[in-house]
Short mmCIF file of C-alpha atoms and ligand atoms in Angstrom, two decimals:
data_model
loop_
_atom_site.label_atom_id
_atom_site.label_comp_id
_atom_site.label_asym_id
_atom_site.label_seq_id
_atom_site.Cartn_x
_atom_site.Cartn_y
_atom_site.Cartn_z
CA UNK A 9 -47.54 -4.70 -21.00
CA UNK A 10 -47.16 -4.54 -17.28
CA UNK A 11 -44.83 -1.49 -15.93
CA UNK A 12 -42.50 -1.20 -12.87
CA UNK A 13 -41.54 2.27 -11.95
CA UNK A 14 -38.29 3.40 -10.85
CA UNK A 15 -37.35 6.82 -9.19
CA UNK A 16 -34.19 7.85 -9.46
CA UNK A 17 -31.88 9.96 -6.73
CA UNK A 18 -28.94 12.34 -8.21
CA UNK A 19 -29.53 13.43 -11.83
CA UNK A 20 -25.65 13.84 -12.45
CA UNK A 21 -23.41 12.75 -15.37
CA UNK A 22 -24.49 8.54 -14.44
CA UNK A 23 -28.04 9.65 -13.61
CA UNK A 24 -28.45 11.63 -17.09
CA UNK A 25 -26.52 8.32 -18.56
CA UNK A 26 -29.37 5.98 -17.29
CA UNK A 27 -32.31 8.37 -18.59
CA UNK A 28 -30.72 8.35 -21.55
CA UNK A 29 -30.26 4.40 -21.90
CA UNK A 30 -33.89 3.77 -20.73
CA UNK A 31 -34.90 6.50 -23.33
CA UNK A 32 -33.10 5.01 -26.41
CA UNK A 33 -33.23 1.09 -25.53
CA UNK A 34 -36.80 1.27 -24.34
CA UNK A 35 -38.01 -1.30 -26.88
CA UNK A 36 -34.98 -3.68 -26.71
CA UNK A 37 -35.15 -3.50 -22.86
CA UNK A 38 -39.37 -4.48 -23.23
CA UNK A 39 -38.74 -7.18 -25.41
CA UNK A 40 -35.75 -9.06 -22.97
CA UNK A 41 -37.80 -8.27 -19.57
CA UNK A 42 -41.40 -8.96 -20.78
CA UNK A 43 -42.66 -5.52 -18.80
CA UNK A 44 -41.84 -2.00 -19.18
CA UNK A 45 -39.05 -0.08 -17.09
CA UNK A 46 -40.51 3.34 -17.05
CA UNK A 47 -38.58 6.23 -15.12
CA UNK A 48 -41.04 8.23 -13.27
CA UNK A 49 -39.19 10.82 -10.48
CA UNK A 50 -35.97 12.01 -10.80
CA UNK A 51 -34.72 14.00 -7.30
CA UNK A 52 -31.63 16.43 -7.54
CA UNK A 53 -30.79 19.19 -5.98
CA UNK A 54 -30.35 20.77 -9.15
CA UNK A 55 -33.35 20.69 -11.52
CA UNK A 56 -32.23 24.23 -13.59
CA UNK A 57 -28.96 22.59 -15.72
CA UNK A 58 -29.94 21.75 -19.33
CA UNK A 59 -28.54 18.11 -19.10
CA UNK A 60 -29.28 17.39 -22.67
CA UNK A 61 -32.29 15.54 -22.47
CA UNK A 62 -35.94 16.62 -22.54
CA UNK A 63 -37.40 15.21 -19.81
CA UNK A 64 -42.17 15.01 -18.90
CA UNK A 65 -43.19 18.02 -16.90
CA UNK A 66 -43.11 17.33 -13.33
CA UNK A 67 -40.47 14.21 -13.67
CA UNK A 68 -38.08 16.21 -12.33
CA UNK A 69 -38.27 17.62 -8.23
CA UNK A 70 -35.41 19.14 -5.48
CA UNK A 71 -38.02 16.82 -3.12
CA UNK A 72 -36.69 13.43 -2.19
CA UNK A 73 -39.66 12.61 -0.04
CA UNK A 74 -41.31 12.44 -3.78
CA UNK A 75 -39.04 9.52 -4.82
CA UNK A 76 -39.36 8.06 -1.57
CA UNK A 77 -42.71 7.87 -0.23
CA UNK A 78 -44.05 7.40 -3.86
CA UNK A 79 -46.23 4.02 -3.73
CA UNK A 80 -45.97 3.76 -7.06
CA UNK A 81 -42.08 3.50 -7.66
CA UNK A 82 -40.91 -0.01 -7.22
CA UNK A 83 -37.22 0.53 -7.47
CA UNK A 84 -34.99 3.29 -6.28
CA UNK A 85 -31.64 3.82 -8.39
CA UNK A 86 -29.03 6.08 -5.50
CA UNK A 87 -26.25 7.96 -7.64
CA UNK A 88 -25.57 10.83 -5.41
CA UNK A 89 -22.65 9.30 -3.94
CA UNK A 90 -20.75 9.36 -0.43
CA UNK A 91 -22.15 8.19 2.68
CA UNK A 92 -24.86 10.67 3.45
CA UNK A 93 -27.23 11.78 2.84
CA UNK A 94 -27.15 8.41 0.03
CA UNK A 95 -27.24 5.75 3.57
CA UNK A 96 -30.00 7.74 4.78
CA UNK A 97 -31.44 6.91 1.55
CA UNK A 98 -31.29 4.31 0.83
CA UNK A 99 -32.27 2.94 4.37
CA UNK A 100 -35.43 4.65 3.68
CA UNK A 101 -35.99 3.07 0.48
CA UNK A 102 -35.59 -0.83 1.09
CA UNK A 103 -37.62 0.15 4.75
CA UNK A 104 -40.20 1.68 2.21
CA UNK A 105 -40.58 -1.90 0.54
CA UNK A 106 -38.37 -0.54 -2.43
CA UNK A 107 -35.73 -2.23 -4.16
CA UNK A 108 -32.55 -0.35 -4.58
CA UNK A 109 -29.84 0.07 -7.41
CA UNK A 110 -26.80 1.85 -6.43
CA UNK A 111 -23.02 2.17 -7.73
CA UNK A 112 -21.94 3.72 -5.01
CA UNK A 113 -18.05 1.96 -3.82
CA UNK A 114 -17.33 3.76 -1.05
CA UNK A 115 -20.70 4.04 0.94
CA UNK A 116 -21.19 -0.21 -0.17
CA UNK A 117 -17.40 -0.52 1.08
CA UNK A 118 -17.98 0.74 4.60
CA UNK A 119 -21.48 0.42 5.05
CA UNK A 120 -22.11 -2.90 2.98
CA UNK A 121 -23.15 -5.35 5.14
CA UNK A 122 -25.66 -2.97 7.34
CA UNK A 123 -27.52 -1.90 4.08
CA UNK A 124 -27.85 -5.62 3.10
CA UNK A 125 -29.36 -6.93 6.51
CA UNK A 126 -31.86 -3.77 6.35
CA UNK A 127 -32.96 -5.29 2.86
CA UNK A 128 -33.06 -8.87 3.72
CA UNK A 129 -34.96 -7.87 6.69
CA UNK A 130 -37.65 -5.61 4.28
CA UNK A 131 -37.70 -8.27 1.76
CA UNK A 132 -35.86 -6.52 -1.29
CA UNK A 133 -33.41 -6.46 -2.96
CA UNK A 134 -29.95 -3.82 -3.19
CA UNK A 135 -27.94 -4.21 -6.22
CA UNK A 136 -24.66 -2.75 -7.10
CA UNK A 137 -23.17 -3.85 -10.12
CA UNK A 138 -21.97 -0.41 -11.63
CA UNK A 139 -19.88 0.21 -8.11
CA UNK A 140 -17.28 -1.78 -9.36
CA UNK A 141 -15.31 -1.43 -13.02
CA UNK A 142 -18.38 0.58 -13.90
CA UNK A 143 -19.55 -1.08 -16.70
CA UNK A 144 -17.82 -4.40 -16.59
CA UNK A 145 -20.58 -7.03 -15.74
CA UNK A 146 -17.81 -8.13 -12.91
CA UNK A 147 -20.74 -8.60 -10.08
CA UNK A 148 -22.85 -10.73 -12.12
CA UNK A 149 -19.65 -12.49 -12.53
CA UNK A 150 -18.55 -12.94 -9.09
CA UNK A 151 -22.06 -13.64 -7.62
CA UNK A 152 -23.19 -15.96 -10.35
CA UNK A 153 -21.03 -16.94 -13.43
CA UNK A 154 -18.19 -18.30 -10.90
CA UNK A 155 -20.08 -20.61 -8.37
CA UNK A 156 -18.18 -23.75 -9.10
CA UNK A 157 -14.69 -22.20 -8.29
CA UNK A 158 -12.49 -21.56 -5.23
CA UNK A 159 -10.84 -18.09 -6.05
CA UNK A 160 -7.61 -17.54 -5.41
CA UNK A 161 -6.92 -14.36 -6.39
CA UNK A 162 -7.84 -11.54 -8.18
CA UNK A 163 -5.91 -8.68 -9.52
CA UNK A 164 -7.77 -5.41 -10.98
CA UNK A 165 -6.95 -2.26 -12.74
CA UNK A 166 -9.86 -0.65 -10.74
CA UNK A 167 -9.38 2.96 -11.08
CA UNK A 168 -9.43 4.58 -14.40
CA UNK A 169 -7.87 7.92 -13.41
CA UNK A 170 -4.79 6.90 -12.08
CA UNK A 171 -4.40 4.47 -15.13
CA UNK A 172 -4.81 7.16 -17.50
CA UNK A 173 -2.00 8.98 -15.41
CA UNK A 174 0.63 5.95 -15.40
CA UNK A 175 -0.30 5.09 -19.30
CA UNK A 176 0.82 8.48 -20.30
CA UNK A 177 3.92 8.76 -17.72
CA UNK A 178 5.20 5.67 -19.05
CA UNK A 179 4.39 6.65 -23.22
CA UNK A 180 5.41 10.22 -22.42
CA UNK A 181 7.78 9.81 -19.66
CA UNK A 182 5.82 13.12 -18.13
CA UNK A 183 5.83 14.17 -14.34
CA UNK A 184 2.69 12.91 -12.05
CA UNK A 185 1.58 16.40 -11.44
CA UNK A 186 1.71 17.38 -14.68
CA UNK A 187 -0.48 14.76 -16.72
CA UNK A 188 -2.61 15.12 -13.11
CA UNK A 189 -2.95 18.63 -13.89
CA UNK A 190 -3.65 17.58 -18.02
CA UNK A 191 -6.23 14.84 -16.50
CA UNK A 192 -8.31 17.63 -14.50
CA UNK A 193 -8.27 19.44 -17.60
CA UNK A 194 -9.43 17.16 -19.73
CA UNK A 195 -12.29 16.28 -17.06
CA UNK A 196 -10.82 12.56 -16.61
CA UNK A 197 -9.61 13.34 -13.06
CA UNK A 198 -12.07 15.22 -10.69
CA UNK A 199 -11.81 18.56 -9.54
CA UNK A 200 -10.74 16.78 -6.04
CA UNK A 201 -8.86 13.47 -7.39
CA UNK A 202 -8.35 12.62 -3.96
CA UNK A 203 -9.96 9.52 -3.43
CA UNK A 204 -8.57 7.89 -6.89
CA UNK A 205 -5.06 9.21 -6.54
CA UNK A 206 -4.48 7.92 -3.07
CA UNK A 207 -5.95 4.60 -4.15
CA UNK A 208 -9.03 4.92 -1.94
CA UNK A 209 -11.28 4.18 -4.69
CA UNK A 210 -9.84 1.12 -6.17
CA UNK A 211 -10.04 0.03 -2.13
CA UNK A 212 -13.61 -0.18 -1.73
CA UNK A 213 -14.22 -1.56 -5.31
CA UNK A 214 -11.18 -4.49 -3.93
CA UNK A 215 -13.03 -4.65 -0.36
CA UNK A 216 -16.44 -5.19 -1.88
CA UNK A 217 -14.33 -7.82 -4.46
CA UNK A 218 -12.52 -9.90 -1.81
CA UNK A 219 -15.63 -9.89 0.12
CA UNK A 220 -17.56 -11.22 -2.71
CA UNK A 221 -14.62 -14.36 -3.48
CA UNK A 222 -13.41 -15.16 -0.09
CA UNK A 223 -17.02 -15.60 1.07
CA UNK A 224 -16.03 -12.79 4.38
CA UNK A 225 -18.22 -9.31 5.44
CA UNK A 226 -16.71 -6.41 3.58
CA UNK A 227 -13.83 -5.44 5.22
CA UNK A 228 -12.51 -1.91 3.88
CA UNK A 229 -10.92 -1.08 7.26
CA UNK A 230 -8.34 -4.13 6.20
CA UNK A 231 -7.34 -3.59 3.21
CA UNK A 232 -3.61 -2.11 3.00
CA UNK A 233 -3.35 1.48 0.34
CA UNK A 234 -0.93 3.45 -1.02
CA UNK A 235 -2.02 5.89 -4.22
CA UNK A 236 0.20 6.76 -7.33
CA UNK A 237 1.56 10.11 -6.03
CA UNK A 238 4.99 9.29 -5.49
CA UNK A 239 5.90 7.36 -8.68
CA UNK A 240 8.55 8.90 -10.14
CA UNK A 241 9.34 8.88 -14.21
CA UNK A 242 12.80 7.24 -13.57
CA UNK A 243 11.10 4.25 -11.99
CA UNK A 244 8.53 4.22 -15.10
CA UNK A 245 11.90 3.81 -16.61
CA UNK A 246 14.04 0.92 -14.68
CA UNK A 247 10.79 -0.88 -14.70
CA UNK A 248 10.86 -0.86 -18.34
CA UNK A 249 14.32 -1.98 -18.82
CA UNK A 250 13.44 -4.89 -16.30
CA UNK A 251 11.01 -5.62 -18.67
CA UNK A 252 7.97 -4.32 -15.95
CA UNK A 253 4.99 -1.59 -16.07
CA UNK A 254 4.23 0.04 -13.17
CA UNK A 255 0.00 -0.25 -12.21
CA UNK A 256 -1.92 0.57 -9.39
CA UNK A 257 -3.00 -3.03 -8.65
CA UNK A 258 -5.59 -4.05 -6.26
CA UNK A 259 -4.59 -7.87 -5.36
CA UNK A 260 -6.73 -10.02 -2.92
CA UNK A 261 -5.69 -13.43 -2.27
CA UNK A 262 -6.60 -16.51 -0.34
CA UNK A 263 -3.10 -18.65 1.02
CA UNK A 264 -2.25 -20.94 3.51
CA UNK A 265 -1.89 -17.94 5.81
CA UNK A 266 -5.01 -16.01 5.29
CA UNK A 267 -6.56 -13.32 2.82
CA UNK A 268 -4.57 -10.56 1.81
CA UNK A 269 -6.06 -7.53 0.48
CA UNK A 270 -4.21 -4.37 -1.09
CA UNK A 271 -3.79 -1.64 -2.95
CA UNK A 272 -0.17 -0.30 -4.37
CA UNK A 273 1.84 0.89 -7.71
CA UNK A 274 3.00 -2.67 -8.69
CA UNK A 275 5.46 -3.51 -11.43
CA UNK A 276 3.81 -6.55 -13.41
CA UNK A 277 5.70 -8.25 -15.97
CA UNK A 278 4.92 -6.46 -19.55
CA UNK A 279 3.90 -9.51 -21.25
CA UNK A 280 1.37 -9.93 -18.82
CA UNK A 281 -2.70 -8.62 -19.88
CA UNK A 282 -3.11 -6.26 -17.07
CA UNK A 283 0.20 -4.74 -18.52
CA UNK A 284 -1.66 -4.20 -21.49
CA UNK A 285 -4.52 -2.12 -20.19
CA UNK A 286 -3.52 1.72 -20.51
CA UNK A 287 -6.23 4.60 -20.51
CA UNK A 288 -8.84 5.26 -18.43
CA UNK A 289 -10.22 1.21 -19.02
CA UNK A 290 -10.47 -1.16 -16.22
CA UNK A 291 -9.63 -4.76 -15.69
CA UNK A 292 -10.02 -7.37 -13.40
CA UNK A 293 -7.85 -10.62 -13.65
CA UNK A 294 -9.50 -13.35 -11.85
CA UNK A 295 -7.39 -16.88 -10.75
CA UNK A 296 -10.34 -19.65 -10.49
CA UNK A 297 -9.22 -23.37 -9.75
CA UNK A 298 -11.68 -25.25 -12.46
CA UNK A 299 -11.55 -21.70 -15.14
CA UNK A 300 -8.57 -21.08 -14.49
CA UNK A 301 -7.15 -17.26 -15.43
CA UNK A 302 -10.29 -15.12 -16.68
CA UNK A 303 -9.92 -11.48 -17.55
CA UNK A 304 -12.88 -8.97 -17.83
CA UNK A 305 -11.70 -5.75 -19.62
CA UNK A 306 -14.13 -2.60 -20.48
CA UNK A 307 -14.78 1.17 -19.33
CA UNK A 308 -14.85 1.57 -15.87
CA UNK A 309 -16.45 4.85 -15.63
CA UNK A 310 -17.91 7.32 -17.77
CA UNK A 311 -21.89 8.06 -18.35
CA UNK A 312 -23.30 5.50 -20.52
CA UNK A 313 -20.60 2.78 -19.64
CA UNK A 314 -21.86 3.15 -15.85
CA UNK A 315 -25.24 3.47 -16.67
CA UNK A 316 -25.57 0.10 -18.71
CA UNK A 317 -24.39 -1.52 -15.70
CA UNK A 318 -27.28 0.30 -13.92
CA UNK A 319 -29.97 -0.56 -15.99
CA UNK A 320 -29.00 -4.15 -16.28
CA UNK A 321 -29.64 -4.18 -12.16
CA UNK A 322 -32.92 -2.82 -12.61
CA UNK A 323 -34.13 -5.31 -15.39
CA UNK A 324 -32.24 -7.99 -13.05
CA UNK A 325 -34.59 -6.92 -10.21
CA UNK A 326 -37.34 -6.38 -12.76
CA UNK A 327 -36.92 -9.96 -13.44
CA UNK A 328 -37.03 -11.19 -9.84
CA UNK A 329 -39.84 -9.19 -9.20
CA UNK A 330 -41.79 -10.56 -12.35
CA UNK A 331 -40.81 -14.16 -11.44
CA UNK A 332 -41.37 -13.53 -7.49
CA UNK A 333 -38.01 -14.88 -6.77
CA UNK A 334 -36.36 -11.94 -4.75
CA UNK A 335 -33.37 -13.06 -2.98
CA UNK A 336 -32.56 -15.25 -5.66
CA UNK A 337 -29.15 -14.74 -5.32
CA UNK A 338 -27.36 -13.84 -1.61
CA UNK A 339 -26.54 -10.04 -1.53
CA UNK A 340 -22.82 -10.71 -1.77
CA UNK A 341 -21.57 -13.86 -3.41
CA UNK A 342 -21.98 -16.19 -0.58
CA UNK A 343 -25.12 -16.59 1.68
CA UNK A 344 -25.11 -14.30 4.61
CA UNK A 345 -25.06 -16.40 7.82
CA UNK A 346 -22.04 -18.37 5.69
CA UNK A 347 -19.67 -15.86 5.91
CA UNK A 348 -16.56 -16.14 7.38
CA UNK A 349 -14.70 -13.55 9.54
CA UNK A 350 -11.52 -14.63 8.45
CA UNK A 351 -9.73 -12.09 9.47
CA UNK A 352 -7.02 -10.04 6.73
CA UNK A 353 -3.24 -10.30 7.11
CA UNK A 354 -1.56 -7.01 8.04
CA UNK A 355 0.76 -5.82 4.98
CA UNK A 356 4.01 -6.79 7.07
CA UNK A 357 3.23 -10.65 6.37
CA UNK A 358 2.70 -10.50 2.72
CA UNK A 359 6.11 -11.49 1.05
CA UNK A 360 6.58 -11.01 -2.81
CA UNK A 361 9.78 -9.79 -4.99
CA UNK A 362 10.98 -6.00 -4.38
CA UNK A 363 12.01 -3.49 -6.54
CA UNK A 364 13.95 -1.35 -4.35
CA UNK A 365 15.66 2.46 -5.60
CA UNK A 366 18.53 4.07 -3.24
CA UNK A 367 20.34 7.31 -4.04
CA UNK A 368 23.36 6.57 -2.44
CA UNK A 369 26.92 8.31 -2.57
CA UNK A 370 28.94 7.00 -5.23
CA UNK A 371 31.89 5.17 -3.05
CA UNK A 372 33.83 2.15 -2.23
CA UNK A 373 31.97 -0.30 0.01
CA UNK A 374 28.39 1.38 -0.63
CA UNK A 375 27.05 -1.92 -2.25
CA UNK A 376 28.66 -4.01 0.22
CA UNK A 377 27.22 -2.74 3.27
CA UNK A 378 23.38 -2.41 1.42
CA UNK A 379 23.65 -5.66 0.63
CA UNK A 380 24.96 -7.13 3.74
CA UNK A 381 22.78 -5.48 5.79
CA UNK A 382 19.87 -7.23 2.66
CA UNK A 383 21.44 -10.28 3.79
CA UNK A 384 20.88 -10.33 7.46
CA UNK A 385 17.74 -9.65 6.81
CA UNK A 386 17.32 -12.61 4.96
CA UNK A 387 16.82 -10.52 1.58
CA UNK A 388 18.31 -12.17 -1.42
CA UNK A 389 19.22 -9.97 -4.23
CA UNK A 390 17.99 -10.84 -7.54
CA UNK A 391 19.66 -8.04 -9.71
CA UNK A 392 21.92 -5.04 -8.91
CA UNK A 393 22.29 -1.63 -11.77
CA UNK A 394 24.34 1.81 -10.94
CA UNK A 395 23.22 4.03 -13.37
CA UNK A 396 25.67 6.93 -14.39
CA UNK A 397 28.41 8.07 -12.11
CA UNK A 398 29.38 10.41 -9.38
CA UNK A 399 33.20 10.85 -8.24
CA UNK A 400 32.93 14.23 -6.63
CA UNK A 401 31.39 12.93 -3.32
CA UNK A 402 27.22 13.25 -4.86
CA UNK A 403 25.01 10.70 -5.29
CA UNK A 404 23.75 8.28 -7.47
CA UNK A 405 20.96 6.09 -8.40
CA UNK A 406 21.26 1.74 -7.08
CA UNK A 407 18.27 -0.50 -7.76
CA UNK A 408 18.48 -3.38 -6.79
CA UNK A 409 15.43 -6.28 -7.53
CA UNK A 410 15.20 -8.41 -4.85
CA UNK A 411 14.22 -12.21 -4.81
CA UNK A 412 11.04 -13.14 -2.84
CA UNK A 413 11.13 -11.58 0.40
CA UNK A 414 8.77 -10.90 3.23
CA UNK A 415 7.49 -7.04 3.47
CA UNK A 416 8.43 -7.24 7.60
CA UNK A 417 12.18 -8.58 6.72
CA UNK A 418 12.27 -5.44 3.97
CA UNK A 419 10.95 -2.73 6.15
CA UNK A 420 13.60 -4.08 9.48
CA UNK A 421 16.67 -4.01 6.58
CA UNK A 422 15.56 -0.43 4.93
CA UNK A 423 15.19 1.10 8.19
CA UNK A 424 18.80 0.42 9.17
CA UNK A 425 19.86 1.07 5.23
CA UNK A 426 17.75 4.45 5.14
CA UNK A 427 19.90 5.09 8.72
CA UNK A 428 23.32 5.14 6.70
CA UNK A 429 25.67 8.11 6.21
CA UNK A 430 25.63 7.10 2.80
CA UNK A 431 21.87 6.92 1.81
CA UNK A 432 20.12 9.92 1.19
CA UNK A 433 16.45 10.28 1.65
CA UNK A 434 14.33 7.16 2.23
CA UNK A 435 14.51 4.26 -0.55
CA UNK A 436 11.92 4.10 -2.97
CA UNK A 437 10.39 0.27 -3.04
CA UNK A 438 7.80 -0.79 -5.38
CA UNK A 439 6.11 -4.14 -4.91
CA UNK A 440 6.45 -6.76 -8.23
CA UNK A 441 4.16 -9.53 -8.90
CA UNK A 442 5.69 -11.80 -11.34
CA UNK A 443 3.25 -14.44 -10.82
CA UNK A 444 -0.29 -12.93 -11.50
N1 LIG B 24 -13.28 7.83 -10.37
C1 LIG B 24 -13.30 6.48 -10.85
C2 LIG B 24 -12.17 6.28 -11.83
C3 LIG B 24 -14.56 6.10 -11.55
O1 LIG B 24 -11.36 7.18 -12.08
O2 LIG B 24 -12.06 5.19 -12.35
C4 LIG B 24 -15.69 5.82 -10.63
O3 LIG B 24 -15.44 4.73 -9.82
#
């Protein structure tokens, strides 16, 4: 049977995952792709830690150069992460002739399009599947299975930390820094949770996304974020008697005014699917004009999860390469000289319903004025609740849902509400999406 030989960069928890799956699914894998996938360098810095698989002698070297200037490996798999030394990388692999299989977000989010015209210009191929919802087949999905739709938008459940910390604030009702501190523990949250918390994460996964349905370059640097850090457990709590869950939703969109792209807590109505998605799992919710509403649930992270999605690139490439059709299919989901550069709309002209939480003294006339100055703005008010009271001059909590309103009319109202004698601190507002 005729072999292709893949090296493999960063021998971590997804790099031990795809050893293992091409270990234990050799035969399956044979009998779908017709040749074998055989794994013959692993590089990593660290070649001493028992990772729980016995590996040939000499598979494993601290010497890149072996992966790189091997003539013998065919494809490259990247899965050290970041930006460098993995660009450096993988420049030198696809210049090297090499294909390249990578599921790395952030360094595809930024440096995207530059990678892809180095391959198209060396003839190869650079696949990413697992860098988005891990092992979700959503790629494959956007690239090929929805060719014969205009998307309209797409809402995902991207990052599997910070749903893991809003599913057990809202079933526990605990603090943020305490289930962040549990998560960490537990090894669900990195050491430095960063990047998921502050909803950098789900943005490159949504940049590489929006990219791939609205037919434009990657653009990261547009898309609006704001992490999970300040939701509080009494807004896990109005949103629940509203009949909402709070999730860090990454939304892209296609109107009559342009793509939006972003990345915020949003309350979603609890009937809705993506409400229904708690743990560490992933979703993306997908608005097609001839499907219609699609929804592609799994794990979006985690060893053997992210290494199926891995594996599936190489036999994809495998499968090219056996057929000599590289560059079947356009590196994002549209071919290259077609894209647009429509550009993305700032966050100030998205409009959508509020959810908006003052602390405000607990007097005569408070409402009144919040809601006039609402209504110069051109803010209608949907719903109004005062929970508890406060006669001796403290505060109290007002939250107020707002009808359909547009984010610059919101932030021009809040700034003069926020001004008041009778606000303190700065009002808590949490987008809602009632239409997914
Ligand atoms: N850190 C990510 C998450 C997984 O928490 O979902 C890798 O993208």
């Amino acid at each position: 049977m005729k072999t292709i030989n893949v090296g493999l960069i960063g021998f971590g928890t997804i790099g031990t995952g795809v050893a293992r799956v091409l270990r234990d699914n050799s035969q399956l894998i044979s009998r779908r792709l017709g040749a074998e996938l055989v794994l013959k360098k692993i590089a990593d810095l660290d070649i001493v830690t028992d990772r729980g698989i016995t590996l040939p002698a000499g598979m494993l070297t601290t010497d890149v150069n072996e992966v790189l200037d091997n003539p013998d490996i065919d494809m490259v798999i990247e899965l050290i992460g970041g930006y460098e030394p993995a660009k450096t990388f993988i420049t030198r692999a696809l210049k090297a002739g090499k294909h390249v299989v990578t599921a790395n977000k952030a360094l595809l989010a930024k440096h995207g399009d530059e990678l892809f015209q180095v391959a198209a210009k060396a003839g190869v191929d650079l696949y990413y599947e697992a860098s988005v919802g891990g092992g979700i087949p959503i790629i494959k999905v956007m690239r090929e299975s929805l060719t014969a739709n205009r998307i309209t938008a797409i809402s995902g459940i991207l990052n599997g930390t910070c749903n893991y910390i809003l599913t057990q604030m809202t079933d526990k009702g605990s603090a943020y820094d305490d289930v962040l501190a549990e998560a960490q523990k537990l090894g669900y949250a990195e050491a430095d949770p960063t990047f998921d918390v502050e909803g950098i994460d789900t943005a490159h996964k949504l940049a590489i996304l929006a990219a791939m349905a609205f037919g434009t370059p990657i653009n990261f640097d547009s898309v609006y974020v704001e992490g999970i850090a300040d939701i509080q457990p009494v807004d896990i709590e109005f949103a629940r008697e509203f009949g909402y869950k709070i999730k860090l939703l990454a939304i892209a969109k296609e109107g009559d005014g342009g793509i939006e792209a972003r990345v915020h807590p949003t309350m979603i109505p609890e009937h809705h699917m993506l409400a229904k998605i708690d743990g560490v799992f992933n979703a993306v919710y997908i608005n097609a004009d001839m499907l219609g509403p699609s929804l592609y649930y799994g794990q979006g992270a985690g060893m053997l999860p992210t290494a199926s999605a891995v594996v599936a690139d190489l036999v994809d490439i495998a499968r090219n390469m056996l057929g000599d059709s590289h560059h079947r299919l356009p590196f994002l989901a549209y071919q290259t000289p077609n894209h647009q550069q429509t550009s993305y709309q700032p966050i100030d002209a998205i409009s959508c319903n509020y959810y908006l939480r003052f602390t405000a003294r607990d007097q005569p006339g408070v409402l009144s004025k919040i809601s006039g100055i609402l209504g110069d703005a051109n803010i209608s008010i949907a719903s109004v609740i005062q929970k508890g009271r406060n006669d001796a001059g403290g505060t109290v909590a007002i939250v107020m849902q707002t009808h359909r309103a547009r984010e610059r009319d919101l932030r021009y109202a809040l700034n003069q509400i926020d001004a008041l004698d009778i606000i303190d601190g700065q009002t808590v507002v949490i987008r809602m999406e009632t239409d997914l």
